[in-house]
Amino acid sequence: MKIIYFLVIFMALLSCKKDNQKVNEIEIRIINNSELKLDSAKVYTTAGDCCTCDSIIIKAIEPKTEATTQWHDVTTCESDGEYLIKVFFEERLIEKTFGYYTNGILLDKQISISTYSDSINVTSVIK
């Protein structure tokens, strides 16, 4: 009978999951500080110049507004890598690499991306 109680408690402990174990989720916040409508922004996980692993797209952000989304189940390359953002404004493309992840594990819990008509500024909050 003691074995059954032990197994029930053991299984209950194994099924617990802490919030900080969600290593494949990140909040993306994009602030359009320009006078132009942002047609779309696409954020990628990359492994250097050779390949992209996953991406998320945020569409149609009006001037002087922002959009926030949760990127769930982010797929990273099983190595060290960085992020790449491509922002599309009326016939223009602005790109920037930023951030870092290691061994496929995200280090940030939030990324804030401020877009301007000619540049991008990125800040992040580490887990």
mmCIF file with all atom_site columns, N, CA, C and O in Angstrom, residues 46 48-49 82-85 95-99 122:
data_model
loop_
_atom_site.group_PDB
_atom_site.id
_atom_site.type_symbol
_atom_site.label_atom_id
_atom_site.label_alt_id
_atom_site.label_comp_id
_atom_site.label_asym_id
_atom_site.label_entity_id
_atom_site.label_seq_id
_atom_site.pdbx_PDB_ins_code
_atom_site.Cartn_x
_atom_site.Cartn_y
_atom_site.Cartn_z
_atom_site.occupancy
_atom_site.B_iso_or_equiv
_atom_site.pdbx_formal_charge
_atom_site.auth_seq_id
_atom_site.auth_comp_id
_atom_site.auth_asym_id
_atom_site.auth_atom_id
_atom_site.pdbx_PDB_model_num
ATOM 1  N N  . THR A 1 46  ? 17.720 32.529 -36.623 1.00 0.00 ? 46  THR A N  1
ATOM 2  C CA . THR A 1 46  ? 18.688 32.147 -37.646 1.00 0.00 ? 46  THR A CA 1
ATOM 3  C C  . THR A 1 46  ? 19.888 31.462 -37.008 1.00 0.00 ? 46  THR A C  1
ATOM 4  O O  . THR A 1 46  ? 20.142 31.597 -35.818 1.00 0.00 ? 46  THR A O  1
ATOM 5  N N  . GLY A 1 48  ? 23.369 31.955 -38.073 1.00 0.00 ? 48  GLY A N  1
ATOM 6  C CA . GLY A 1 48  ? 24.351 32.617 -38.930 1.00 0.00 ? 48  GLY A CA 1
ATOM 7  C C  . GLY A 1 48  ? 23.738 33.040 -40.245 1.00 0.00 ? 48  GLY A C  1
ATOM 8  O O  . GLY A 1 48  ? 22.535 33.230 -40.360 1.00 0.00 ? 48  GLY A O  1
ATOM 9  N N  . ASP A 1 49  ? 24.573 33.184 -41.248 1.00 0.00 ? 49  ASP A N  1
ATOM 10 C CA . ASP A 1 49  ? 24.108 33.639 -42.552 1.00 0.00 ? 49  ASP A CA 1
ATOM 11 C C  . ASP A 1 49  ? 23.500 32.519 -43.391 1.00 0.00 ? 49  ASP A C  1
ATOM 12 O O  . ASP A 1 49  ? 22.883 32.777 -44.420 1.00 0.00 ? 49  ASP A O  1
ATOM 13 N N  . GLU A 1 82  ? 20.932 33.823 -33.726 1.00 0.00 ? 82  GLU A N  1
ATOM 14 C CA . GLU A 1 82  ? 20.463 35.180 -33.474 1.00 0.00 ? 82  GLU A CA 1
ATOM 15 C C  . GLU A 1 82  ? 19.129 35.373 -34.166 1.00 0.00 ? 82  GLU A C  1
ATOM 16 O O  . GLU A 1 82  ? 18.622 34.476 -34.831 1.00 0.00 ? 82  GLU A O  1
ATOM 17 N N  . TYR A 1 83  ? 18.573 36.554 -34.004 1.00 0.00 ? 83  TYR A N  1
ATOM 18 C CA . TYR A 1 83  ? 17.317 36.907 -34.642 1.00 0.00 ? 83  TYR A CA 1
ATOM 19 C C  . TYR A 1 83  ? 17.589 37.825 -35.832 1.00 0.00 ? 83  TYR A C  1
ATOM 20 O O  . TYR A 1 83  ? 18.577 38.539 -35.864 1.00 0.00 ? 83  TYR A O  1
ATOM 21 N N  . LEU A 1 84  ? 16.675 37.818 -36.761 1.00 0.00 ? 84  LEU A N  1
ATOM 22 C CA . LEU A 1 84  ? 16.704 38.721 -37.903 1.00 0.00 ? 84  LEU A CA 1
ATOM 23 C C  . LEU A 1 84  ? 15.305 39.297 -38.035 1.00 0.00 ? 84  LEU A C  1
ATOM 24 O O  . LEU A 1 84  ? 14.318 38.554 -37.948 1.00 0.00 ? 84  LEU A O  1
ATOM 25 N N  . ILE A 1 85  ? 15.208 40.604 -38.198 1.00 0.00 ? 85  ILE A N  1
ATOM 26 C CA . ILE A 1 85  ? 13.904 41.220 -38.467 1.00 0.00 ? 85  ILE A CA 1
ATOM 27 C C  . ILE A 1 85  ? 13.949 41.887 -39.830 1.00 0.00 ? 85  ILE A C  1
ATOM 28 O O  . ILE A 1 85  ? 14.960 42.503 -40.204 1.00 0.00 ? 85  ILE A O  1
ATOM 29 N N  . GLU A 1 95  ? 16.300 45.784 -42.685 1.00 0.00 ? 95  GLU A N  1
ATOM 30 C CA . GLU A 1 95  ? 16.666 44.542 -41.997 1.00 0.00 ? 95  GLU A CA 1
ATOM 31 C C  . GLU A 1 95  ? 17.636 44.827 -40.869 1.00 0.00 ? 95  GLU A C  1
ATOM 32 O O  . GLU A 1 95  ? 18.439 45.760 -40.942 1.00 0.00 ? 95  GLU A O  1
ATOM 33 N N  . LYS A 1 96  ? 17.578 43.965 -39.843 1.00 0.00 ? 96  LYS A N  1
ATOM 34 C CA . LYS A 1 96  ? 18.542 44.070 -38.753 1.00 0.00 ? 96  LYS A CA 1
ATOM 35 C C  . LYS A 1 96  ? 18.663 42.720 -38.057 1.00 0.00 ? 96  LYS A C  1
ATOM 36 O O  . LYS A 1 96  ? 17.662 42.054 -37.814 1.00 0.00 ? 96  LYS A O  1
ATOM 37 N N  . THR A 1 97  ? 19.889 42.315 -37.767 1.00 0.00 ? 97  THR A N  1
ATOM 38 C CA . THR A 1 97  ? 20.112 41.147 -36.923 1.00 0.00 ? 97  THR A CA 1
ATOM 39 C C  . THR A 1 97  ? 20.325 41.642 -35.501 1.00 0.00 ? 97  THR A C  1
ATOM 40 O O  . THR A 1 97  ? 20.868 42.721 -35.279 1.00 0.00 ? 97  THR A O  1
ATOM 41 N N  . PHE A 1 98  ? 19.887 40.838 -34.536 1.00 0.00 ? 98  PHE A N  1
ATOM 42 C CA . PHE A 1 98  ? 19.997 41.237 -33.137 1.00 0.00 ? 98  PHE A CA 1
ATOM 43 C C  . PHE A 1 98  ? 19.855 40.014 -32.245 1.00 0.00 ? 98  PHE A C  1
ATOM 44 O O  . PHE A 1 98  ? 19.465 38.941 -32.689 1.00 0.00 ? 98  PHE A O  1
ATOM 45 N N  . GLY A 1 99  ? 20.153 40.192 -30.966 1.00 0.00 ? 99  GLY A N  1
ATOM 46 C CA . GLY A 1 99  ? 19.917 39.157 -29.962 1.00 0.00 ? 99  GLY A CA 1
ATOM 47 C C  . GLY A 1 99  ? 20.795 37.935 -30.110 1.00 0.00 ? 99  GLY A C  1
ATOM 48 O O  . GLY A 1 99  ? 21.705 37.879 -30.944 1.00 0.00 ? 99  GLY A O  1
ATOM 49 N N  . VAL A 1 122 ? 16.368 47.825 -31.125 1.00 0.00 ? 122 VAL A N  1
ATOM 50 C CA . VAL A 1 122 ? 15.865 46.644 -30.435 1.00 0.00 ? 122 VAL A CA 1
ATOM 51 C C  . VAL A 1 122 ? 16.337 46.651 -28.990 1.00 0.00 ? 122 VAL A C  1
ATOM 52 O O  . VAL A 1 122 ? 17.516 46.893 -28.718 1.00 0.00 ? 122 VAL A O  1
#
